[in-house]
mmCIF file of C-alpha atoms in Angstrom:
data_model
loop_
_atom_site.group_PDB
_atom_site.id
_atom_site.type_symbol
_atom_site.label_atom_id
_atom_site.label_comp_id
_atom_site.label_asym_id
_atom_site.label_seq_id
_atom_site.Cartn_x
_atom_site.Cartn_y
_atom_site.Cartn_z
ATOM 1 C CA MET A 987 37.981 -56.613 -47.719
ATOM 2 C CA ARG A 988 41.450 -57.481 -45.909
ATOM 3 C CA LEU A 989 40.777 -53.863 -43.420
ATOM 4 C CA LYS A 990 37.369 -55.682 -42.499
ATOM 5 C CA ASN A 991 38.729 -58.967 -41.722
ATOM 6 C CA LEU A 992 42.013 -56.903 -39.971
ATOM 7 C CA ILE A 993 39.187 -55.329 -37.391
ATOM 8 C CA LEU A 994 37.602 -58.627 -37.142
ATOM 9 C CA ILE A 995 40.557 -60.029 -35.948
ATOM 10 C CA ILE A 996 41.448 -57.176 -33.553
ATOM 11 C CA CYS A 997 37.898 -57.488 -32.381
ATOM 12 C CA SER A 998 38.145 -61.109 -31.497
ATOM 13 C CA PHE A 999 41.752 -60.629 -29.842
ATOM 14 C CA LEU A 1000 40.475 -58.160 -27.569
ATOM 15 C CA LEU A 1001 37.303 -60.031 -26.819
ATOM 16 C CA ILE A 1002 39.731 -63.250 -25.784
ATOM 17 C CA ILE A 1003 41.774 -60.714 -23.500
ATOM 18 C CA ASN A 1004 38.833 -59.699 -21.694
ATOM 19 C CA THR A 1005 37.691 -63.284 -21.267
ATOM 20 C CA LEU A 1006 40.713 -64.212 -19.726
ATOM 21 C CA GLN A 1007 41.109 -61.311 -17.872
ATOM 22 C CA ALA A 1008 37.576 -61.661 -16.131
ATOM 23 C CA GLU A 1009 38.448 -65.222 -15.492
ATOM 24 C CA ASP A 1010 41.813 -64.542 -13.978
ATOM 25 C CA LYS A 1011 39.989 -62.141 -11.598
ATOM 26 C CA LYS A 1012 40.229 -63.836 -8.300
ATOM 27 C CA VAL A 1013 37.228 -62.727 -5.817
ATOM 28 C CA GLY A 1014 38.367 -62.962 -2.010
ATOM 29 C CA GLU A 1015 37.266 -66.067 0.054
ATOM 30 C CA PHE A 1016 34.537 -65.768 2.997
ATOM 31 C CA PHE A 1017 35.128 -67.102 6.522
ATOM 32 C CA GLY A 1018 33.589 -67.619 9.458
ATOM 33 C CA ALA A 1019 29.848 -67.523 8.970
ATOM 34 C CA LYS A 1020 28.357 -70.196 11.034
ATOM 35 C CA ASN A 1021 24.580 -71.160 10.857
ATOM 36 C CA THR A 1022 22.901 -72.430 13.762
ATOM 37 C CA HIS A 1023 19.906 -74.892 14.637
ATOM 38 C CA MET A 1024 17.401 -73.884 17.160
ATOM 39 C CA PRO A 1025 17.016 -75.780 20.485
ATOM 40 C CA SER A 1026 14.109 -78.011 20.755
ATOM 41 C CA TRP A 1027 13.324 -76.251 24.095
ATOM 42 C CA PHE A 1028 12.349 -73.252 22.595
ATOM 43 C CA LEU A 1029 8.923 -71.653 23.160
ATOM 44 C CA ASN A 1030 6.552 -73.338 20.930
ATOM 45 C CA SER A 1031 4.977 -70.070 19.728
ATOM 46 C CA PHE A 1032 2.659 -68.609 17.446
ATOM 47 C CA LEU A 1033 4.623 -65.169 17.529
ATOM 48 C CA ASP A 1034 1.493 -63.277 19.529
ATOM 49 C CA LEU A 1035 3.807 -61.624 21.980
ATOM 50 C CA SER A 1036 1.087 -60.638 24.119
ATOM 51 C CA GLU A 1037 -0.552 -64.255 24.113
ATOM 52 C CA ASP A 1038 2.908 -65.725 25.297
ATOM 53 C CA ILE A 1039 3.585 -62.978 28.141
ATOM 54 C CA GLU A 1040 0.239 -63.957 29.425
ATOM 55 C CA ASP A 1041 0.730 -67.645 29.047
ATOM 56 C CA LEU A 1042 4.540 -67.653 31.116
ATOM 57 C CA ALA A 1043 3.248 -64.924 33.592
ATOM 58 C CA SER A 1044 0.721 -67.724 34.607
ATOM 59 C CA ASN A 1045 3.645 -69.815 35.688
ATOM 60 C CA ASN A 1046 5.458 -67.181 36.945
ATOM 61 C CA LYS A 1047 7.786 -66.798 34.190
ATOM 62 C CA ARG A 1048 9.002 -63.801 31.725
ATOM 63 C CA LEU A 1049 9.662 -63.589 28.076
ATOM 64 C CA ILE A 1050 12.945 -63.511 26.593
ATOM 65 C CA LEU A 1051 12.568 -62.490 22.490
ATOM 66 C CA TYR A 1052 15.721 -63.848 20.834
ATOM 67 C CA ILE A 1053 16.828 -62.242 17.469
ATOM 68 C CA HIS A 1054 19.058 -63.851 15.074
ATOM 69 C CA GLN A 1055 19.915 -64.316 11.426
ATOM 70 C CA ASP A 1056 21.098 -67.212 9.076
ATOM 71 C CA ASN A 1057 25.368 -67.416 9.132
ATOM 72 C CA CYS A 1058 25.779 -65.632 12.415
ATOM 73 C CA PRO A 1059 29.026 -66.471 14.302
ATOM 74 C CA TYR A 1060 27.685 -64.895 17.207
ATOM 75 C CA CYS A 1061 24.453 -66.731 17.501
ATOM 76 C CA TYR A 1062 26.074 -69.810 16.887
ATOM 77 C CA LYS A 1063 28.373 -69.017 19.676
ATOM 78 C CA PHE A 1064 25.427 -68.138 22.146
ATOM 79 C CA ILE A 1065 23.368 -71.346 21.252
ATOM 80 C CA THR A 1066 26.317 -73.591 21.580
ATOM 81 C CA GLU A 1067 27.934 -72.498 24.506
ATOM 82 C CA ASN A 1068 25.758 -70.038 26.782
ATOM 83 C CA LEU A 1069 22.608 -72.136 25.704
ATOM 84 C CA SER A 1070 24.334 -75.264 26.115
ATOM 85 C CA ASP A 1071 25.446 -74.877 29.676
ATOM 86 C CA LYS A 1072 23.389 -76.724 31.934
ATOM 87 C CA THR A 1073 23.137 -74.517 34.773
ATOM 88 C CA THR A 1074 22.385 -71.998 32.472
ATOM 89 C CA LYS A 1075 19.518 -73.881 30.519
ATOM 90 C CA ASN A 1076 18.041 -75.157 33.568
ATOM 91 C CA LYS A 1077 17.677 -71.572 34.698
ATOM 92 C CA ILE A 1078 16.220 -70.227 31.678
ATOM 93 C CA LEU A 1079 13.420 -73.277 31.594
ATOM 94 C CA LYS A 1080 12.413 -72.418 35.345
ATOM 95 C CA ASN A 1081 12.084 -69.093 34.762
ATOM 96 C CA PHE A 1082 11.454 -67.793 31.259
ATOM 97 C CA GLY A 1083 10.417 -68.868 28.179
ATOM 98 C CA ILE A 1084 12.391 -67.983 24.670
ATOM 99 C CA VAL A 1085 10.446 -67.165 21.595
ATOM 100 C CA GLU A 1086 12.996 -66.563 18.314
ATOM 101 C CA PHE A 1087 12.657 -64.744 15.190
ATOM 102 C CA ASN A 1088 15.162 -64.299 12.195
ATOM 103 C CA MET A 1089 15.402 -60.485 11.709
ATOM 104 C CA PHE A 1090 15.309 -61.094 7.878
ATOM 105 C CA GLY A 1091 12.330 -63.633 7.911
ATOM 106 C CA ASP A 1092 8.904 -63.673 6.831
ATOM 107 C CA ARG A 1093 6.783 -65.228 9.615
ATOM 108 C CA GLU A 1094 3.996 -62.905 10.868
ATOM 109 C CA ILE A 1095 4.362 -61.733 14.576
ATOM 110 C CA ILE A 1096 1.804 -59.781 16.300
ATOM 111 C CA ASP A 1097 3.254 -57.725 18.474
ATOM 112 C CA ILE A 1098 2.572 -56.216 22.076
ATOM 113 C CA ASP A 1099 0.002 -53.286 20.886
ATOM 114 C CA GLY A 1100 -1.945 -55.558 18.695
ATOM 115 C CA GLU A 1101 -0.233 -54.898 15.539
ATOM 116 C CA GLU A 1102 1.028 -57.759 13.081
ATOM 117 C CA TYR A 1103 4.270 -57.631 11.271
ATOM 118 C CA THR A 1104 6.665 -59.657 9.295
ATOM 119 C CA GLU A 1105 10.018 -60.621 11.100
ATOM 120 C CA LYS A 1106 12.102 -58.157 9.251
ATOM 121 C CA GLU A 1107 9.306 -55.603 9.577
ATOM 122 C CA PHE A 1108 9.408 -56.406 13.452
ATOM 123 C CA ALA A 1109 13.237 -56.233 13.320
ATOM 124 C CA ILE A 1110 13.167 -52.331 11.555
ATOM 125 C CA LYS A 1111 10.462 -51.335 13.907
ATOM 126 C CA TYR A 1112 12.790 -52.374 16.719
ATOM 127 C CA LYS A 1113 15.718 -50.924 15.389
ATOM 128 C CA VAL A 1114 17.731 -54.402 15.462
ATOM 129 C CA GLN A 1115 21.052 -53.820 14.303
ATOM 130 C CA PHE A 1116 23.001 -56.746 15.883
ATOM 131 C CA THR A 1117 22.564 -60.267 16.303
ATOM 132 C CA PRO A 1118 21.886 -61.974 18.570
ATOM 133 C CA THR A 1119 19.262 -59.416 20.256
ATOM 134 C CA LEU A 1120 17.942 -60.324 23.260
ATOM 135 C CA ILE A 1121 15.097 -58.433 25.087
ATOM 136 C CA PHE A 1122 13.479 -59.012 28.449
ATOM 137 C CA PHE A 1123 9.508 -58.456 28.882
ATOM 138 C CA ASP A 1124 7.803 -58.213 32.466
ATOM 139 C CA GLU A 1125 4.312 -59.833 32.895
ATOM 140 C CA GLU A 1126 2.649 -56.552 31.780
ATOM 141 C CA GLY A 1127 4.515 -56.604 28.223
ATOM 142 C CA LYS A 1128 7.226 -53.662 29.245
ATOM 143 C CA GLN A 1129 10.681 -53.974 27.845
ATOM 144 C CA LEU A 1130 12.996 -54.396 30.931
ATOM 145 C CA LEU A 1131 16.365 -54.788 29.559
ATOM 146 C CA ARG A 1132 17.792 -55.329 26.016
ATOM 147 C CA LEU A 1133 20.989 -56.979 25.327
ATOM 148 C CA ASN A 1134 22.521 -56.022 21.749
ATOM 149 C CA GLY A 1135 24.987 -58.486 20.523
ATOM 150 C CA TYR A 1136 26.995 -61.587 22.040
ATOM 151 C CA ILE A 1137 27.093 -61.739 25.693
ATOM 152 C CA ASN A 1138 29.365 -64.054 27.300
ATOM 153 C CA ILE A 1139 28.003 -67.053 29.692
ATOM 154 C CA LYS A 1140 28.574 -65.133 33.167
ATOM 155 C CA ASP A 1141 27.257 -61.906 32.125
ATOM 156 C CA PHE A 1142 24.333 -63.676 30.145
ATOM 157 C CA ASN A 1143 23.630 -65.491 33.730
ATOM 158 C CA LEU A 1144 23.927 -61.902 35.465
ATOM 159 C CA ALA A 1145 21.076 -60.484 33.238
ATOM 160 C CA LEU A 1146 19.010 -63.519 33.776
ATOM 161 C CA ASP A 1147 19.213 -63.228 37.824
ATOM 162 C CA TYR A 1148 18.281 -59.769 37.532
ATOM 163 C CA ILE A 1149 15.148 -60.527 35.265
ATOM 164 C CA LYS A 1150 14.055 -63.420 37.393
ATOM 165 C CA ASP A 1151 14.813 -61.833 40.713
ATOM 166 C CA LYS A 1152 12.359 -58.701 39.766
ATOM 167 C CA LYS A 1153 15.810 -56.507 40.730
ATOM 168 C CA GLU A 1154 14.306 -53.451 38.393
ATOM 169 C CA ASN A 1155 12.339 -52.520 41.106
ATOM 170 C CA SER A 1156 15.145 -51.718 43.246
ATOM 171 C CA LEU A 1157 18.193 -51.443 41.106
ATOM 172 C CA SER A 1158 19.038 -50.063 37.457
ATOM 173 C CA TYR A 1159 20.641 -52.941 35.556
ATOM 174 C CA LYS A 1160 23.943 -51.146 35.468
ATOM 175 C CA GLU A 1161 23.990 -50.421 38.914
ATOM 176 C CA TYR A 1162 23.143 -54.352 39.875
ATOM 177 C CA ILE A 1163 25.999 -55.259 37.689
ATOM 178 C CA ARG A 1164 28.412 -53.101 38.992
ATOM 179 C CA VAL A 1165 27.650 -54.365 42.672
ATOM 180 C CA LYS A 1166 27.567 -57.806 41.655
ATOM 181 C CA LYS A 1167 31.172 -57.396 39.835
ATOM 182 C CA ASN A 1168 32.711 -55.655 42.955
ATOM 183 C CA GLU A 1169 34.165 -52.947 40.366
ATOM 184 C CA LYS A 1170 37.062 -51.344 42.029
ATOM 185 C CA GLN A 1171 37.203 -47.820 41.741
ATOM 186 C CA ASN A 1172 40.686 -46.952 42.907
ATOM 187 C CA MET A 1173 42.193 -47.632 39.438
ATOM 188 C CA THR A 1174 42.256 -45.750 36.395
ATOM 189 C CA LEU A 1175 41.052 -46.147 32.909
ATOM 190 C CA ILE A 1176 43.416 -47.722 30.098
ATOM 191 C CA ASP A 1177 44.309 -44.528 28.349
ATOM 192 C CA GLU A 1178 45.267 -43.772 24.538
ATOM 193 C CA PRO A 1179 46.397 -40.292 24.454
ATOM 194 C CA ASP A 1180 47.067 -40.215 20.679
ATOM 195 C CA LEU A 1181 43.235 -41.522 20.058
ATOM 196 C CA PHE A 1182 41.016 -39.880 22.655
ATOM 197 C CA THR A 1183 40.991 -35.953 23.319
ATOM 198 C CA LYS A 1184 40.375 -34.629 27.008
ATOM 199 C CA THR A 1185 37.140 -32.965 27.668
ATOM 200 C CA ARG A 1186 34.480 -31.995 30.018
ATOM 201 C CA SER A 1187 32.369 -30.494 27.144
ATOM 202 C CA PHE A 1188 30.356 -32.320 24.723
ATOM 203 C CA VAL A 1189 28.434 -29.310 23.038
ATOM 204 C CA ARG A 1190 28.653 -29.709 19.255
ATOM 205 C CA GLU A 1191 28.944 -26.672 17.476
ATOM 206 C CA SER A 1192 28.298 -25.379 13.975
ATOM 207 C CA ASP A 1193 31.547 -26.611 12.783
ATOM 208 C CA SER A 1194 31.941 -29.675 14.889
ATOM 209 C CA LYS A 1195 32.769 -33.327 13.780
ATOM 210 C CA LYS A 1196 30.969 -36.516 14.551
ATOM 211 C CA MET A 1197 32.091 -37.760 17.746
ATOM 212 C CA ALA A 1198 32.374 -41.460 18.975
ATOM 213 C CA ILE A 1199 32.307 -41.382 23.456
ATOM 214 C CA PHE A 1200 33.894 -44.616 24.924
ATOM 215 C CA PHE A 1201 31.897 -45.298 28.258
ATOM 216 C CA GLU A 1202 34.093 -47.464 30.357
ATOM 217 C CA SER A 1203 35.181 -48.313 33.506
ATOM 218 C CA THR A 1204 38.205 -49.731 35.729
ATOM 219 C CA ASN A 1205 38.882 -53.613 36.275
ATOM 220 C CA CYS A 1206 37.175 -54.295 33.235
ATOM 221 C CA ASN A 1207 38.261 -57.389 31.103
ATOM 222 C CA GLU A 1208 36.335 -56.532 27.730
ATOM 223 C CA CYS A 1209 37.857 -53.042 27.924
ATOM 224 C CA LYS A 1210 41.062 -54.624 27.812
ATOM 225 C CA THR A 1211 40.329 -56.535 24.820
ATOM 226 C CA LEU A 1212 38.868 -53.372 23.368
ATOM 227 C CA HIS A 1213 41.980 -51.677 23.539
ATOM 228 C CA ASN A 1214 44.702 -54.368 23.221
ATOM 229 C CA LYS A 1215 43.007 -55.807 20.070
ATOM 230 C CA LEU A 1216 40.465 -54.074 18.746
ATOM 231 C CA LEU A 1217 41.840 -50.420 18.859
ATOM 232 C CA LYS A 1218 45.090 -51.828 17.390
ATOM 233 C CA ASP A 1219 44.009 -52.016 14.158
ATOM 234 C CA GLU A 1220 45.568 -49.429 11.934
ATOM 235 C CA LYS A 1221 42.514 -49.391 9.804
ATOM 236 C CA THR A 1222 40.247 -48.706 12.518
ATOM 237 C CA ARG A 1223 42.309 -45.907 14.374
ATOM 238 C CA ALA A 1224 42.622 -44.116 10.634
ATOM 239 C CA LEU A 1225 38.810 -43.829 10.794
ATOM 240 C CA LEU A 1226 38.542 -42.845 14.143
ATOM 241 C CA LYS A 1227 41.194 -40.164 13.512
ATOM 242 C CA LYS A 1228 38.675 -38.604 11.148
ATOM 243 C CA ILE A 1229 36.074 -37.995 14.051
ATOM 244 C CA ASP A 1230 36.371 -36.452 17.834
ATOM 245 C CA VAL A 1231 36.836 -39.565 20.183
ATOM 246 C CA TYR A 1232 36.393 -39.249 23.787
ATOM 247 C CA GLN A 1233 36.762 -41.612 26.583
ATOM 248 C CA ILE A 1234 34.668 -41.387 29.809
ATOM 249 C CA ASP A 1235 34.801 -43.434 33.193
ATOM 250 C CA ILE A 1236 31.024 -44.353 33.899
ATOM 251 C CA ASN A 1237 32.085 -44.729 37.651
ATOM 252 C CA SER A 1238 33.395 -40.865 37.886
ATOM 253 C CA PRO A 1239 31.776 -38.658 40.471
ATOM 254 C CA LYS A 1240 32.573 -35.642 37.984
ATOM 255 C CA SER A 1241 30.380 -33.459 36.173
ATOM 256 C CA ILE A 1242 30.085 -32.982 32.370
ATOM 257 C CA VAL A 1243 28.389 -30.497 29.686
ATOM 258 C CA THR A 1244 25.957 -32.747 27.872
ATOM 259 C CA PRO A 1245 25.484 -32.063 23.987
ATOM 260 C CA SER A 1246 21.866 -30.239 24.953
ATOM 261 C CA LYS A 1247 24.154 -27.828 27.002
ATOM 262 C CA LEU A 1248 23.194 -29.290 30.680
ATOM 263 C CA ILE A 1249 25.608 -29.848 33.263
ATOM 264 C CA THR A 1250 25.095 -32.969 34.909
ATOM 265 C CA LYS A 1251 27.163 -35.970 36.727
ATOM 266 C CA ILE A 1252 28.445 -38.636 34.207
ATOM 267 C CA LYS A 1253 26.226 -41.095 36.563
ATOM 268 C CA ASP A 1254 23.061 -39.054 35.820
ATOM 269 C CA TRP A 1255 24.155 -38.933 31.814
ATOM 270 C CA THR A 1256 24.637 -42.517 31.526
ATOM 271 C CA VAL A 1257 21.166 -43.500 33.044
ATOM 272 C CA GLU A 1258 19.954 -41.063 30.578
ATOM 273 C CA LEU A 1259 21.638 -42.891 27.580
ATOM 274 C CA ASN A 1260 20.403 -46.176 29.157
ATOM 275 C CA ILE A 1261 24.070 -47.481 29.158
ATOM 276 C CA THR A 1262 23.705 -50.934 30.264
ATOM 277 C CA HIS A 1263 26.914 -52.795 28.921
ATOM 278 C CA ILE A 1264 30.362 -52.005 29.625
ATOM 279 C CA PRO A 1265 32.410 -50.954 27.396
ATOM 280 C CA THR A 1266 29.969 -49.159 25.262
ATOM 281 C CA VAL A 1267 31.013 -47.088 22.241
ATOM 282 C CA ILE A 1268 28.095 -44.597 21.155
ATOM 283 C CA PHE A 1269 28.828 -42.710 17.488
ATOM 284 C CA PHE A 1270 27.254 -39.306 17.579
ATOM 285 C CA ASP A 1271 26.823 -37.153 13.858
ATOM 286 C CA GLU A 1272 27.604 -33.488 14.027
ATOM 287 C CA LYS A 1273 24.365 -32.520 15.836
ATOM 288 C CA ALA A 1274 25.031 -35.040 18.680
ATOM 289 C CA GLN A 1275 22.129 -37.376 17.355
ATOM 290 C CA GLU A 1276 22.964 -40.749 17.900
ATOM 291 C CA ILE A 1277 23.935 -42.912 14.613
ATOM 292 C CA ILE A 1278 24.649 -46.776 16.464
ATOM 293 C CA ARG A 1279 26.331 -47.945 19.331
ATOM 294 C CA ILE A 1280 28.589 -50.832 20.268
ATOM 295 C CA GLU A 1281 27.753 -52.531 23.542
ATOM 296 C CA SER A 1282 29.395 -55.853 22.832
ATOM 297 C CA ASN A 1283 32.705 -57.113 22.020
ATOM 298 C CA PHE A 1284 32.651 -57.921 18.417
ATOM 299 C CA LYS A 1285 35.274 -59.107 16.487
ATOM 300 C CA ASN A 1286 37.635 -57.016 14.667
ATOM 301 C CA PHE A 1287 35.805 -57.045 11.123
ATOM 302 C CA HIS A 1288 32.259 -56.461 12.928
ATOM 303 C CA PHE A 1289 34.371 -53.537 15.060
ATOM 304 C CA GLN A 1290 35.590 -52.095 12.091
ATOM 305 C CA SER A 1291 32.713 -52.047 9.980
ATOM 306 C CA ILE A 1292 30.543 -50.396 12.905
ATOM 307 C CA VAL A 1293 33.080 -47.302 12.826
ATOM 308 C CA ASP A 1294 33.295 -47.434 9.345
ATOM 309 C CA TYR A 1295 29.309 -47.110 9.287
ATOM 310 C CA ALA A 1296 29.168 -44.248 11.278
ATOM 311 C CA VAL A 1297 32.463 -42.519 10.199
ATOM 312 C CA SER A 1298 31.881 -42.927 6.553
ATOM 313 C CA ASN A 1299 28.117 -41.651 6.354
ATOM 314 C CA ALA A 1300 27.016 -44.947 5.189
ATOM 315 C CA TYR A 1301 24.422 -44.994 7.711
ATOM 316 C CA LYS A 1302 22.648 -41.961 5.982
ATOM 317 C CA ASP A 1303 21.919 -44.332 3.017
ATOM 318 C CA GLU A 1304 21.342 -47.760 4.679
ATOM 319 C CA LYS A 1305 19.361 -47.660 7.758
ATOM 320 C CA GLU A 1306 20.309 -51.477 8.451
ATOM 321 C CA PHE A 1307 23.528 -52.005 9.599
ATOM 322 C CA GLN A 1308 23.664 -55.857 8.952
ATOM 323 C CA ARG A 1309 22.514 -55.005 5.201
ATOM 324 C CA TYR A 1310 25.401 -52.379 5.053
ATOM 325 C CA LEU A 1311 27.739 -55.023 6.716
ATOM 326 C CA THR A 1312 27.100 -57.512 3.692
ATOM 327 C CA LYS A 1313 27.592 -54.981 1.091
ATOM 328 C CA ARG A 1314 30.903 -53.928 2.705
ATOM 329 C CA ALA A 1315 32.162 -57.472 2.888
ATOM 330 C CA ASP A 1316 31.180 -58.020 -0.762
ATOM 331 C CA ASP A 1317 33.153 -55.080 -2.013
ATOM 332 C CA ILE A 1318 36.091 -56.005 -0.441
ATOM 333 C CA ARG A 1319 35.846 -59.608 -1.615
ATOM 334 C CA GLU A 1320 35.437 -57.782 -5.310
ATOM 335 C CA LYS A 1321 38.932 -56.623 -4.491
ATOM 336 C CA GLY A 1322 40.396 -59.860 -4.162
ATOM 337 C CA ILE A 1323 40.579 -59.681 -0.532
ATOM 338 C CA ASP A 1324 39.641 -62.372 1.999
ATOM 339 C CA VAL A 1325 37.000 -61.329 4.231
ATOM 340 C CA ASN A 1326 37.124 -63.134 7.740
ATOM 341 C CA ILE A 1327 34.453 -62.172 10.410
ATOM 342 C CA TRP A 1328 35.496 -64.408 12.983
ATOM 343 C CA ASP A 1329 39.123 -63.432 13.393
#
């Protein structure tokens, strides 16, 4: 009887200890999330894209598809800064119509081909990985330009001008931006000799690692932010050390050997890869298949998460980066570490 009571006392004691430990376990805080109300002047749409394109075309306007998600600080910045700018807003009202949808929503969308999808199904079809994502269409429903991630007011207006003036008939978007920004060609890229490996061949062999290629240009302010802030993070650099990392000047006249073993000009390869934003970072797997790309000036948490997504093979199990991002933040917080997605 005494032994039985002793066992009960010990079990009760252990239960109390476990309960106290669970109560003491600290979950990290989550900072930086911001929700956004859509502007009242957005197009009142039934989410039939062909119908919207036709209606807009009759008024000499083009469609912009704005894809967002809840609690997205980049979406908040885009709405409250870019679209609150009077000049920008008036330019859109005169030349465009904006239709919005939530990449995780359940509303029905009729795509240009007549197929019906929920918002989240549509986002998967179009491989939306970042918000905001902006897709510009012409009068025939052809996709003219896609901006993946937040873009500042100045560059956003360049995109608006390119589409409204129908410059796609004479210039690629990349060339248009280069001309408008009057990029100087006599400067050099920001070098990171302890990070970038010099090469002119991007052919993958049987024992090759994954690779990340940084496509940059001279006189690029966002490239400076990339190097002076994002690439200074020790965890990010440690992750990048696990793969091959290269840097390319998109304006260089040099030739390179592509992963498909073709000798071509850098300019032609960037066209083939559809690079429209500088800097762009593209992650490739061991067979030179694209995993994911960075085409926006992200904050540190998102930038590091994209690197981790590619390097750690997380992309193999989770095809949607945003879902991986949420899980990564939760895992970090479970360790008692705060997560600030806007730092």
